[in-house]
mmCIF file of C-alpha atoms in Angstrom:
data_model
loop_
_atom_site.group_PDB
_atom_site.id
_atom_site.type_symbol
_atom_site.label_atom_id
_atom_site.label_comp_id
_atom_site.label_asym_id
_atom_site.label_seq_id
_atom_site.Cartn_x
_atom_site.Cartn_y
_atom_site.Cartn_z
ATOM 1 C CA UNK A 1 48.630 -50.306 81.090
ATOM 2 C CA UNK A 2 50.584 -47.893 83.656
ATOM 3 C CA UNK A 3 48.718 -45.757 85.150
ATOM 4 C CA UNK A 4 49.138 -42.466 86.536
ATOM 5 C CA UNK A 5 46.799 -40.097 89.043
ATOM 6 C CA UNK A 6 47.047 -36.231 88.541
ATOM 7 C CA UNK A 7 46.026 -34.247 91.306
ATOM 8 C CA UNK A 8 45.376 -30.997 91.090
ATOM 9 C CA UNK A 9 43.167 -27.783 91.994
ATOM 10 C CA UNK A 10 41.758 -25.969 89.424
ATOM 11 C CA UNK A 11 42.840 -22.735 91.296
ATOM 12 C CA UNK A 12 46.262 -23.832 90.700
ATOM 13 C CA UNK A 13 48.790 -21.906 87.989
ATOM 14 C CA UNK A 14 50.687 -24.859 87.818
ATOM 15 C CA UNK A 15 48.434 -27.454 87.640
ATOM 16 C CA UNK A 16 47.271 -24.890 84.691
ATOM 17 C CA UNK A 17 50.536 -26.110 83.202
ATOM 18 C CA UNK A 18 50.254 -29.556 83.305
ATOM 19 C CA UNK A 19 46.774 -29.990 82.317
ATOM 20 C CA UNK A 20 47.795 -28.611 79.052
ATOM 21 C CA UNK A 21 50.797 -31.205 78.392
ATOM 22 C CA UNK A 22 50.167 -34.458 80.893
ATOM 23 C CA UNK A 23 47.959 -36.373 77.937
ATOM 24 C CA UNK A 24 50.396 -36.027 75.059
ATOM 25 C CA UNK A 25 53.187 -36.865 77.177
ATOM 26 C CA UNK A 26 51.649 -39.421 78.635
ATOM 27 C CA UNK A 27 50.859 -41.248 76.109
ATOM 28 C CA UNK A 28 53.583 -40.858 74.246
ATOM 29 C CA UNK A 29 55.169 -43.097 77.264
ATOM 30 C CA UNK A 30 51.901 -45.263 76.842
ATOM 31 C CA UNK A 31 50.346 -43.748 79.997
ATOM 32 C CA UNK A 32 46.858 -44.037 81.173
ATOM 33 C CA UNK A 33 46.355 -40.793 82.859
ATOM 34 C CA UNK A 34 43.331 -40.377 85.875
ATOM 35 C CA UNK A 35 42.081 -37.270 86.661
ATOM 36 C CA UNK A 36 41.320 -36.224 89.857
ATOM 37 C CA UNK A 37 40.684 -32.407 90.745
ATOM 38 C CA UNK A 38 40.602 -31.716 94.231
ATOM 39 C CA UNK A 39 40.739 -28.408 96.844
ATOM 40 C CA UNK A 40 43.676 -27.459 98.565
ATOM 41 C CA UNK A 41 42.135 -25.014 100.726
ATOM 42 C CA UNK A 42 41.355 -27.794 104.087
ATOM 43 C CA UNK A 43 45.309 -28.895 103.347
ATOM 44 C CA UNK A 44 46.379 -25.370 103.156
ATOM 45 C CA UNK A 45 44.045 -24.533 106.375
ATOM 46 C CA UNK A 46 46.124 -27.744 108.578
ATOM 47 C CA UNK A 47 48.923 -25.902 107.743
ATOM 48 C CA UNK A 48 47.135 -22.481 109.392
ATOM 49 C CA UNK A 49 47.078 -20.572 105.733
ATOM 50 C CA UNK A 50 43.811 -19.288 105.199
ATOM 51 C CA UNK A 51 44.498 -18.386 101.388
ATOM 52 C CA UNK A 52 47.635 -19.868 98.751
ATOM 53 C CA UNK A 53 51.232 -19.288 100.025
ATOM 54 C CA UNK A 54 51.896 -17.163 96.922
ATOM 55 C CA UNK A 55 49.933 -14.571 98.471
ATOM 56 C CA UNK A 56 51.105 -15.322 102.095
ATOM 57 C CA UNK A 57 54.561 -14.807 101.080
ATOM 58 C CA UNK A 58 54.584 -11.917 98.528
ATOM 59 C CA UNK A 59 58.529 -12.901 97.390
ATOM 60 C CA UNK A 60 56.977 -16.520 96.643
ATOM 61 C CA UNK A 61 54.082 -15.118 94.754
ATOM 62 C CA UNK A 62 56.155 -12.680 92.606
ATOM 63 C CA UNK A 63 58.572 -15.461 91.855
ATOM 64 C CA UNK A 64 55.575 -17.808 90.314
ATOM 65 C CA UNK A 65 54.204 -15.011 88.520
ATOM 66 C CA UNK A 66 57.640 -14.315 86.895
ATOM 67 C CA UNK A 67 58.181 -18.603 86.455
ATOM 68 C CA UNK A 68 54.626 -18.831 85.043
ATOM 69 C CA UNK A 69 55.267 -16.232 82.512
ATOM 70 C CA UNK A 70 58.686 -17.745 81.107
ATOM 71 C CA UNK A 71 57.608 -21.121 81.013
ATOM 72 C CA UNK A 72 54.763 -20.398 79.096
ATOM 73 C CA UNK A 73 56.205 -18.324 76.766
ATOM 74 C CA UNK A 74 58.724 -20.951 76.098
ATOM 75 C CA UNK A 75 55.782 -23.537 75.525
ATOM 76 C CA UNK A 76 53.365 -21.438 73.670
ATOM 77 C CA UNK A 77 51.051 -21.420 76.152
ATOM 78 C CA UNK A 78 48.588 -18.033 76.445
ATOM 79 C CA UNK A 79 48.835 -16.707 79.861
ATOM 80 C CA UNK A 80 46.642 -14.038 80.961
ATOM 81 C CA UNK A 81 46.960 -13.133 84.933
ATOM 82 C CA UNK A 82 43.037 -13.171 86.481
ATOM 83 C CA UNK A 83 42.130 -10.335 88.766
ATOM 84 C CA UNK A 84 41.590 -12.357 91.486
ATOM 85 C CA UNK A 85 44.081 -15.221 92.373
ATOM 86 C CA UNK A 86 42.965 -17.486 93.892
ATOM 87 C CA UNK A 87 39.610 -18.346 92.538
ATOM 88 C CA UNK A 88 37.061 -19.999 94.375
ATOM 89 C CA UNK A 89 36.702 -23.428 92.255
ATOM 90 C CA UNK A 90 34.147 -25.457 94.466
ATOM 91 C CA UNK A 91 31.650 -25.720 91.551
ATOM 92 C CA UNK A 92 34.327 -27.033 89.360
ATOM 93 C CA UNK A 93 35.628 -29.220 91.309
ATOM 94 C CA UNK A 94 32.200 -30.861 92.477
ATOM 95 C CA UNK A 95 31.722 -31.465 89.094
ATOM 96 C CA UNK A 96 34.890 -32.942 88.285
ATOM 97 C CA UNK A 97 34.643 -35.265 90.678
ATOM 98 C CA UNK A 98 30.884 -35.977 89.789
ATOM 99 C CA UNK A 99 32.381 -36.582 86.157
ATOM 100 C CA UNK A 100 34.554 -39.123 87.332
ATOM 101 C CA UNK A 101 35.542 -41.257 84.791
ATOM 102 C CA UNK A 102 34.088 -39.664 82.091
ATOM 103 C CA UNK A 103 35.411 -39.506 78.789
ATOM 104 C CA UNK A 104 34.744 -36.272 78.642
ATOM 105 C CA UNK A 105 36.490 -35.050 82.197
ATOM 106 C CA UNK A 106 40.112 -34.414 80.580
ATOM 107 C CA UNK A 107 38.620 -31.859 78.422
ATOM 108 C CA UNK A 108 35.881 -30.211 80.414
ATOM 109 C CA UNK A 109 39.084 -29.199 83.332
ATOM 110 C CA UNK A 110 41.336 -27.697 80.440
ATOM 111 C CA UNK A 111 38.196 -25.604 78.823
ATOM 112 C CA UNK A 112 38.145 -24.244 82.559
ATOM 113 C CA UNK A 113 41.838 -23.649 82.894
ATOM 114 C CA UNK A 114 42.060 -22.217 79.548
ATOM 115 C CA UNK A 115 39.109 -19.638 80.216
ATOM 116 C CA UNK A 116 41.187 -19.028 84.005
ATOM 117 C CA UNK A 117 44.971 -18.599 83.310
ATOM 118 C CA UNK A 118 44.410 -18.603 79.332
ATOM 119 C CA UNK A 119 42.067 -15.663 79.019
ATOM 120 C CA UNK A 120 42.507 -14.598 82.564
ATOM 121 C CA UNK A 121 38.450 -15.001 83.412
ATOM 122 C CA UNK A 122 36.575 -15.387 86.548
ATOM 123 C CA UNK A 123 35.674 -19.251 86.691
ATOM 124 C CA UNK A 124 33.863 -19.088 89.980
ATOM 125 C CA UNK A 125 30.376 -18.818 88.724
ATOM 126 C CA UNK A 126 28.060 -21.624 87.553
ATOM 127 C CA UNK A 127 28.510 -20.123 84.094
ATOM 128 C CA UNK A 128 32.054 -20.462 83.914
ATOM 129 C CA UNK A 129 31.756 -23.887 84.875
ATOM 130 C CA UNK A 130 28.645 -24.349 82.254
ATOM 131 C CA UNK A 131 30.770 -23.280 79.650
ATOM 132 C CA UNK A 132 33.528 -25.350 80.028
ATOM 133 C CA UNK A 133 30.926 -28.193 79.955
ATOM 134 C CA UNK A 134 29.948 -27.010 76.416
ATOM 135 C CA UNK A 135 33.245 -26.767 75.084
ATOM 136 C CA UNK A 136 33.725 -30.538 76.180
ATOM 137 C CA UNK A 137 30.521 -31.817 74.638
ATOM 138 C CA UNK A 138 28.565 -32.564 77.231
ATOM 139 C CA UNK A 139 24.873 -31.182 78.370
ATOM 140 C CA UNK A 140 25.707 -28.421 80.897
ATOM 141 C CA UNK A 141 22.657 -28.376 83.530
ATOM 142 C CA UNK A 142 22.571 -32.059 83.860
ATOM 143 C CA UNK A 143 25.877 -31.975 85.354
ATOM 144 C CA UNK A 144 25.551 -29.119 87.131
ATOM 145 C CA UNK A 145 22.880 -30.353 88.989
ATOM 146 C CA UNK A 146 24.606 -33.856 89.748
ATOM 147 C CA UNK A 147 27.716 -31.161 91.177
ATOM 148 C CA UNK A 148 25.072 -29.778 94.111
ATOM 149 C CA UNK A 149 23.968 -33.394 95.208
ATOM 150 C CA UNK A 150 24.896 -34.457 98.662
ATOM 151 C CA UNK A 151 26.374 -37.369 97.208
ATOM 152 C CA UNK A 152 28.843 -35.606 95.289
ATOM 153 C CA UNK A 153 29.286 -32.695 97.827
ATOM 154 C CA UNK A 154 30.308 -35.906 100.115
ATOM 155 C CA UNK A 155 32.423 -37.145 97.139
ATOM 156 C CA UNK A 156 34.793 -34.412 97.069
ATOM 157 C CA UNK A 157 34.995 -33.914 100.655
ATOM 158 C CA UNK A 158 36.078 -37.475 100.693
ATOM 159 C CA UNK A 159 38.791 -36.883 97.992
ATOM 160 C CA UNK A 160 40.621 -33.731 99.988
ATOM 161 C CA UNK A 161 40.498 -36.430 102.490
ATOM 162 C CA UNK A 162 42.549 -38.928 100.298
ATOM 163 C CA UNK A 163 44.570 -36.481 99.027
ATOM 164 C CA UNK A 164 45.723 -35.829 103.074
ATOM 165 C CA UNK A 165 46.529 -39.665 103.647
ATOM 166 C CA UNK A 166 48.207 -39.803 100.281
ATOM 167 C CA UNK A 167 50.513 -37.065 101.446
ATOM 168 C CA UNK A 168 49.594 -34.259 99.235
ATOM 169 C CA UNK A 169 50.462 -30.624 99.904
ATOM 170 C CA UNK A 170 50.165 -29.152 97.033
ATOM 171 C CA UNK A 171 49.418 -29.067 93.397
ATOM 172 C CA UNK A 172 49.753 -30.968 90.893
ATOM 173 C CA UNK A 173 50.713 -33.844 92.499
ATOM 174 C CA UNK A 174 51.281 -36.824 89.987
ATOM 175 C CA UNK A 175 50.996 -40.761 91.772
ATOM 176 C CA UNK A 176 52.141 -43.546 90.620
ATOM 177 C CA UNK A 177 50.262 -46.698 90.727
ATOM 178 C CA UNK A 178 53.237 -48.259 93.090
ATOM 179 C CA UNK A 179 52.992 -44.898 95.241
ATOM 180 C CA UNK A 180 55.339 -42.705 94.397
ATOM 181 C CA UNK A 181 54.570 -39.535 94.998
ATOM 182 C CA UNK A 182 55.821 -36.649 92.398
ATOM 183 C CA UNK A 183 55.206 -32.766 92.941
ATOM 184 C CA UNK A 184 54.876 -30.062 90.613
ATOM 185 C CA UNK A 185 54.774 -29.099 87.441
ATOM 186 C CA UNK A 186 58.167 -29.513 86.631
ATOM 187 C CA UNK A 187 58.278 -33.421 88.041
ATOM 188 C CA UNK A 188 55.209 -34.557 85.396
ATOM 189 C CA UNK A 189 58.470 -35.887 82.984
ATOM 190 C CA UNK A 190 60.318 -37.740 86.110
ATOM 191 C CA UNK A 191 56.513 -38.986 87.398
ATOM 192 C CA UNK A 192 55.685 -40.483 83.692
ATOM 193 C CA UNK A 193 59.088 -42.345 83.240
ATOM 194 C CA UNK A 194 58.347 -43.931 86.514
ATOM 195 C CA UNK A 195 54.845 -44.842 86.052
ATOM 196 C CA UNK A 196 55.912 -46.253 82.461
ATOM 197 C CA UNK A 197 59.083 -48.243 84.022
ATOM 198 C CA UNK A 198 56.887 -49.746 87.028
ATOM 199 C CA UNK A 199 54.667 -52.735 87.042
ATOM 200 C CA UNK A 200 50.687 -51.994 87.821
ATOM 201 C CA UNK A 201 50.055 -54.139 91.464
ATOM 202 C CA UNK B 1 81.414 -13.604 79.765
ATOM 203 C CA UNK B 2 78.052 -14.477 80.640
ATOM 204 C CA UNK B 3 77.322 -14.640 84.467
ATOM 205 C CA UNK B 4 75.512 -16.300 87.266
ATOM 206 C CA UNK B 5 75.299 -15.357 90.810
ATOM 207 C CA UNK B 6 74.561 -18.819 92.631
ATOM 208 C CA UNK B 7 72.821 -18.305 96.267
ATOM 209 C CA UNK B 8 73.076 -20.851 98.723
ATOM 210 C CA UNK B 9 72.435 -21.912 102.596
ATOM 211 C CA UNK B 10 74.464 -24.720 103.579
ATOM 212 C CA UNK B 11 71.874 -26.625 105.352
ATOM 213 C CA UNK B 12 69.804 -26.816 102.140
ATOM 214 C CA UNK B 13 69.497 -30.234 100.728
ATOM 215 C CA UNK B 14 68.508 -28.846 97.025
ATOM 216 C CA UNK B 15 71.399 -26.330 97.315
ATOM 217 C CA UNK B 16 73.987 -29.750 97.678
ATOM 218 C CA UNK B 17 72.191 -30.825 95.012
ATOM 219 C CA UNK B 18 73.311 -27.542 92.694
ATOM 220 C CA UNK B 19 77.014 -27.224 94.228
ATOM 221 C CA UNK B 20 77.378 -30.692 93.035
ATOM 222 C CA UNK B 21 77.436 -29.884 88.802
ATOM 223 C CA UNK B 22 76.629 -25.677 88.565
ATOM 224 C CA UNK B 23 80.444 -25.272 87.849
ATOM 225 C CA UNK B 24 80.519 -28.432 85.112
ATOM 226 C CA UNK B 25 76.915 -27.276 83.631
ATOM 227 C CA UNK B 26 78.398 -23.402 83.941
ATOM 228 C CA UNK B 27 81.228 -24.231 82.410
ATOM 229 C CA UNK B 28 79.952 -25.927 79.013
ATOM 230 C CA UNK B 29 77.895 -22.764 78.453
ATOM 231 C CA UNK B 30 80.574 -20.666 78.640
ATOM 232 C CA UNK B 31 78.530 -19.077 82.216
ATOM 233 C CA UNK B 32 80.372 -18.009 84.986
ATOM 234 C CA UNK B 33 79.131 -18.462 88.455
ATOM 235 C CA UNK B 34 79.665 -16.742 91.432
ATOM 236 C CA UNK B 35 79.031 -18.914 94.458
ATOM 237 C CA UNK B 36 76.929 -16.537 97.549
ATOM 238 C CA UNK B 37 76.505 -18.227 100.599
ATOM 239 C CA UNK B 38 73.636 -16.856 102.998
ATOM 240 C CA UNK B 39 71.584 -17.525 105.472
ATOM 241 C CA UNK B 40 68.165 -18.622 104.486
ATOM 242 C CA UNK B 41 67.120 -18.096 108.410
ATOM 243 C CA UNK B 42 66.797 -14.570 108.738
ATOM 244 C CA UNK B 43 64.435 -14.751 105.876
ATOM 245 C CA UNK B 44 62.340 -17.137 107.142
ATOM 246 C CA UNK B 45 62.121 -15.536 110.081
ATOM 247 C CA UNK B 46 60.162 -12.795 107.689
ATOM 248 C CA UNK B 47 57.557 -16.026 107.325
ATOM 249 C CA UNK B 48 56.639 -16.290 111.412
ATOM 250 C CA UNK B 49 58.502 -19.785 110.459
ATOM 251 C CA UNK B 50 61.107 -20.588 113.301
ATOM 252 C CA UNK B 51 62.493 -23.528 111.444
ATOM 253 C CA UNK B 52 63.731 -24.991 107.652
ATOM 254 C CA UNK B 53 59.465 -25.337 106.358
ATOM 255 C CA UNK B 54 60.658 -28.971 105.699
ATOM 256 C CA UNK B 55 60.298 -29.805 109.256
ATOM 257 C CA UNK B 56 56.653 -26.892 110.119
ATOM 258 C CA UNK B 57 54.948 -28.690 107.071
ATOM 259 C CA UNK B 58 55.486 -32.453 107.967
ATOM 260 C CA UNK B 59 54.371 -33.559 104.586
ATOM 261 C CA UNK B 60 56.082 -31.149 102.353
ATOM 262 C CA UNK B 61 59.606 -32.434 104.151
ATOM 263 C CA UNK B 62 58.682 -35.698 103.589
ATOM 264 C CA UNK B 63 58.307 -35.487 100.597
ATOM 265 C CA UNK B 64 61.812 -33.557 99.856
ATOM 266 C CA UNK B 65 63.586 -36.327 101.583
ATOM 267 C CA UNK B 66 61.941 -38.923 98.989
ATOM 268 C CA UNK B 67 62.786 -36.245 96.127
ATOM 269 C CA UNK B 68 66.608 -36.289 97.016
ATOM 270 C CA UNK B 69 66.128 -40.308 97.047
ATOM 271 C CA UNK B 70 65.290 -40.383 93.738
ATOM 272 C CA UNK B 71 67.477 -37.053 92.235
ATOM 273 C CA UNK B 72 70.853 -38.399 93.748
ATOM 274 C CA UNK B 73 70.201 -41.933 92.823
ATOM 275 C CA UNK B 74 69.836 -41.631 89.163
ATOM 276 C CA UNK B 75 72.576 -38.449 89.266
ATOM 277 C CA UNK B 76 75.240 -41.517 91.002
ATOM 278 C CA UNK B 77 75.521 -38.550 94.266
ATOM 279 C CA UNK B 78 75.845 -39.974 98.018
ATOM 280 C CA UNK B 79 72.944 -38.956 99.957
ATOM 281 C CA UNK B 80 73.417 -39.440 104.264
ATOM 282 C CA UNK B 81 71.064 -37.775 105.601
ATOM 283 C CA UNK B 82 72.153 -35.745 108.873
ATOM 284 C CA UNK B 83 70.944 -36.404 112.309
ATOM 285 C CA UNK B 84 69.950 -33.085 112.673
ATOM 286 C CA UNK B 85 67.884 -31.111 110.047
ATOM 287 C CA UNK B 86 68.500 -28.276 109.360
ATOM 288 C CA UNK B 87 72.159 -27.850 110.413
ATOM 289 C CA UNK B 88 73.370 -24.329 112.066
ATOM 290 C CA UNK B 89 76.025 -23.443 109.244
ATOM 291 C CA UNK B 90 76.545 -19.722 110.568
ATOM 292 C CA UNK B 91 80.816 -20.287 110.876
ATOM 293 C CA UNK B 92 80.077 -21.967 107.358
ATOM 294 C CA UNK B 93 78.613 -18.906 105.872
ATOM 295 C CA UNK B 94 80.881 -16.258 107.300
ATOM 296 C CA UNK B 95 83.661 -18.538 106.141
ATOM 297 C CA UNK B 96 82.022 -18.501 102.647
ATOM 298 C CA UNK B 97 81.586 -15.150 102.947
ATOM 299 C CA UNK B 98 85.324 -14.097 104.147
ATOM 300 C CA UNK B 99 86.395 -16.091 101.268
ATOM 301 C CA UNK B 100 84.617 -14.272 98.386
ATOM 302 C CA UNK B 101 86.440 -14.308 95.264
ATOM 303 C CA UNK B 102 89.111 -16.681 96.073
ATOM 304 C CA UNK B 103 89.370 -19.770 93.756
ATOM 305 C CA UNK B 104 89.096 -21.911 96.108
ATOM 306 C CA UNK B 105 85.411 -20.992 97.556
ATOM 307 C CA UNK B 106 83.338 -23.483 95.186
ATOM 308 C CA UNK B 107 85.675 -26.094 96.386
ATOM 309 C CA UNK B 108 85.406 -25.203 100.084
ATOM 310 C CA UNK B 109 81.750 -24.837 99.581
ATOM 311 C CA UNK B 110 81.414 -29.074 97.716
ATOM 312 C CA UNK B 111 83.445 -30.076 100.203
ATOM 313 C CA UNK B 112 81.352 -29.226 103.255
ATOM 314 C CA UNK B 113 78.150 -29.999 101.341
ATOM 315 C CA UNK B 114 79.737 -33.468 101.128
ATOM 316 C CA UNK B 115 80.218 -34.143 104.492
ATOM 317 C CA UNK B 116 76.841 -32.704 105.532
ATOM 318 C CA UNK B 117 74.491 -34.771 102.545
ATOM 319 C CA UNK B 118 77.096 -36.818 101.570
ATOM 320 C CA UNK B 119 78.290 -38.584 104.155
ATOM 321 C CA UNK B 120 75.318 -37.238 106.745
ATOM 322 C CA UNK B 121 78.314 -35.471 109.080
ATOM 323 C CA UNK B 122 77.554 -32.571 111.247
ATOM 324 C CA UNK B 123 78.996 -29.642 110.518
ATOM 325 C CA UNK B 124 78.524 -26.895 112.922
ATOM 326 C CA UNK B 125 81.808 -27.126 114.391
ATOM 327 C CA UNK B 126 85.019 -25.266 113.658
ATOM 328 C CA UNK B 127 86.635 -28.592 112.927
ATOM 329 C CA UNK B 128 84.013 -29.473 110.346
ATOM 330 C CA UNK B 129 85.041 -25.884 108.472
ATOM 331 C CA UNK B 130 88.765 -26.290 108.921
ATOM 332 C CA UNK B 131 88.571 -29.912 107.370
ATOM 333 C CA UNK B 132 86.489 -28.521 104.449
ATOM 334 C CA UNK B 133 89.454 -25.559 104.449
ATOM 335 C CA UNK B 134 92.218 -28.016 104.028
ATOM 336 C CA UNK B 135 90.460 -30.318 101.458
ATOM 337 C CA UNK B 136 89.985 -26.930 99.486
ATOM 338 C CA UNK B 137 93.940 -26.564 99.669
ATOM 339 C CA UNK B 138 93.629 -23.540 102.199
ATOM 340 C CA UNK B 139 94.862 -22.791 105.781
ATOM 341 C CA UNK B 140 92.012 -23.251 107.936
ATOM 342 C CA UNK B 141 93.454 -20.872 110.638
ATOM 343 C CA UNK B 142 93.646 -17.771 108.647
ATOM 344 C CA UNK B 143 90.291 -18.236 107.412
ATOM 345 C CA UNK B 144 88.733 -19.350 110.629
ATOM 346 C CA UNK B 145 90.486 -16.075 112.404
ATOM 347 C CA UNK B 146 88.744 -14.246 109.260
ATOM 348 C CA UNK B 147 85.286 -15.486 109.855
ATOM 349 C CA UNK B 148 85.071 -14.547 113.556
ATOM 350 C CA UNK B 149 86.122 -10.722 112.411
ATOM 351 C CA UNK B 150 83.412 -8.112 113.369
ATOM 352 C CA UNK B 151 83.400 -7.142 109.335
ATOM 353 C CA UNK B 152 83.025 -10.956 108.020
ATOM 354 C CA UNK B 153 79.991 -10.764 111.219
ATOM 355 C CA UNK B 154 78.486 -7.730 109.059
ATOM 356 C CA UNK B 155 79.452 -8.543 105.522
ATOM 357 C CA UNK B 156 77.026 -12.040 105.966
ATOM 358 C CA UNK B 157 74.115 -9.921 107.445
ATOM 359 C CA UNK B 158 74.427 -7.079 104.596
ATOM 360 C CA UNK B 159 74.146 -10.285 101.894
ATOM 361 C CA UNK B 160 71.066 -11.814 104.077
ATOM 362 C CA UNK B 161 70.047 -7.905 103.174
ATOM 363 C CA UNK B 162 70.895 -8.056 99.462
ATOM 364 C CA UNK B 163 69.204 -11.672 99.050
ATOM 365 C CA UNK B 164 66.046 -10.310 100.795
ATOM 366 C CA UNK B 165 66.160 -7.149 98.431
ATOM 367 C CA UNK B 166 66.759 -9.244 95.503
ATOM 368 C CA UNK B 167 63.330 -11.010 96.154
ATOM 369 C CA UNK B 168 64.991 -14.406 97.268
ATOM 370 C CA UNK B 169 63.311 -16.689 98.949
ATOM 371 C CA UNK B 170 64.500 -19.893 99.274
ATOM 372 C CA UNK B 171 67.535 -21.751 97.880
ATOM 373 C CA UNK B 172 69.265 -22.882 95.695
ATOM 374 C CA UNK B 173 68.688 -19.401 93.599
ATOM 375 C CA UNK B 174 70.094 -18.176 90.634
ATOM 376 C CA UNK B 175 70.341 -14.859 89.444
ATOM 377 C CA UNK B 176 71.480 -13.600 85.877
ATOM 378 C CA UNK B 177 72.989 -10.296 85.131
ATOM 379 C CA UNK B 178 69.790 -8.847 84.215
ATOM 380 C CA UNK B 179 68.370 -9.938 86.928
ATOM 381 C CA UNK B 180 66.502 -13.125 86.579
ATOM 382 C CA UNK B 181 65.743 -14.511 89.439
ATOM 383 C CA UNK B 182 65.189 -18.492 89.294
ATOM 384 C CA UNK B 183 64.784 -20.694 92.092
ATOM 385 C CA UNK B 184 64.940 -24.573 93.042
ATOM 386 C CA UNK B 185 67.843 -26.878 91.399
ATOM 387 C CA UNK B 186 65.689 -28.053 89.278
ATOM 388 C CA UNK B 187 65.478 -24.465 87.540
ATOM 389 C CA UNK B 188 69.664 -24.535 87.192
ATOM 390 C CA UNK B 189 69.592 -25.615 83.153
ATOM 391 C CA UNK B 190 67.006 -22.767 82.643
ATOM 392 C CA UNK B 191 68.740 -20.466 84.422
ATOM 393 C CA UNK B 192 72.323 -21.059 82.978
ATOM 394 C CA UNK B 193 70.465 -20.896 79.125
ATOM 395 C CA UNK B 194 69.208 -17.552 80.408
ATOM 396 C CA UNK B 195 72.466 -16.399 81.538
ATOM 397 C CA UNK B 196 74.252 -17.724 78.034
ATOM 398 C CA UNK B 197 71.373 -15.966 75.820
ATOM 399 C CA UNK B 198 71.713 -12.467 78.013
ATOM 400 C CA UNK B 199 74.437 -9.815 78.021
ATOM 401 C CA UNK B 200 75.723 -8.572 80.551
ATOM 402 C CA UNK B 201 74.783 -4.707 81.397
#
């Protein structure tokens, strides 16, 4: 089956977009999708930004604001703008990438994006992230625990690393299983027609 | 009728990418655009960036390059890419900017975005304007003469001024009569439909 990586932060507006749409899309075009939530902060930091560009360059950051509220009204998406932007998402993403895998996974990161840029709450404590674990069906303190073990703290530190050699700046990235490398939001139709035209290695 | 300002730099790769089918896209939708060359420099320059962020973010321009692989292949548009990236298009732009209003501007404009993308030629020089000026059906001397006049000099820094003010960014961007701002060619259907669905003040 073709298979396609999605990349993202769960900090990220965009990526907030895509979570909500890459499954049905996908596999509509028949699409295995793999999940991999990641931090861009140590990409953003080679770059010397010590926070997103959207607040480093205030035109930038209106702009997405503005983009983000027009493409989700067109899509019927809820957006509600958090106080603080961005969040601090290292307990999600541990346990994303502890969840690797998981049936579960796909549903556990949009309950957190929907509570984020949906209802416009603060995701950074463990209760945010417990929640979201709920919603997807799955026993909240067992995986919250496997999120603070060295081996997963490792995990993810080993996954901002791939994301580096893979050529990732940013988020979502979508990668195709013969390397092609798609950015953004608005590239997740162009990254699925590839990924269903090209043969798995 | 409906209307779309259409800001450009002439060393922007995604800005060939626009001058290449706004007018045939415009045109179907009843929209009609008004082509604003600028300088994306000066506004840069409000970053601390000293250089196109293509070439300060190693990946990120990577990545464009691969991007305008793919976009110009399946639209059937050359692609050369230049020795030198980004280009120094300032008798370009004062050119562009002399010439505001006159029909012949979007062709001037597609012609020298040709040679630059299309066929990877430098165009810096005078010669590489006057050849763009004659393919446009214009007499390059006259408007050469009008470029290098101290009010063509001031005109192009009061519209780096009004781009600023306007909350641009980056280019290609579009801007509707009421004053949506979109940015990126990939945001050119969007902003057209705006434009067509909005009247003008």
């Amino acid at each position: 089956m073709p298979a396609l990586q999605f990349w993202f932060d769960f900090a990220s507006t965009y990526s907030y977009l895509s979570a909500m749409r890459i499954d049905k899309l996908a596999g509509k075009a028949g699409v295995d999708v793999s999940w991999k939530p990641f931090l861009l902060g140590p990409i953003f930091a080679d770059n010397g930004w010590d926070t997103s560009p959207f607040n480093l360059f205030p035109a930038r950051g209106r702009y997405m604001w503005r983009d983000m509220e027009r493409i989700t009204k067109e899509r019927g998406v809820p957006l509600n703008r958090p106080e603080t932007f961005p969040q601090f998402t290292l307990t999600a993403a541990r346990t994303g990438v502890a969840a690797a895998g998981e049936p579960w996974l796909p549903g556990f990161c949009r309950a957190l994006f929907e509570a984020e840029y949906g209802r416009g709450e603060d995701i950074t404590c463990d209760d945010a992230t417990a929640r979201a674990l709920e919603r997807s069906g799955t026993e909240p303190q067992e995986w919250l625990d496997k999120a603070r073990q060295p081996g997963t703290k490792q995990a993810l530190k080993d996954r901002v690393d791939e994301a580096r050699s893979l050529g990732i700046f940013g988020a979502p990235t979508f990668i195709t299983s013969d390397g092609e490398l798609f950015w953004g939001d608005d590239r997740l139709e162009a990254a699925i027609a590839w990924a269903a035209d090209s043969q798995p290695g």
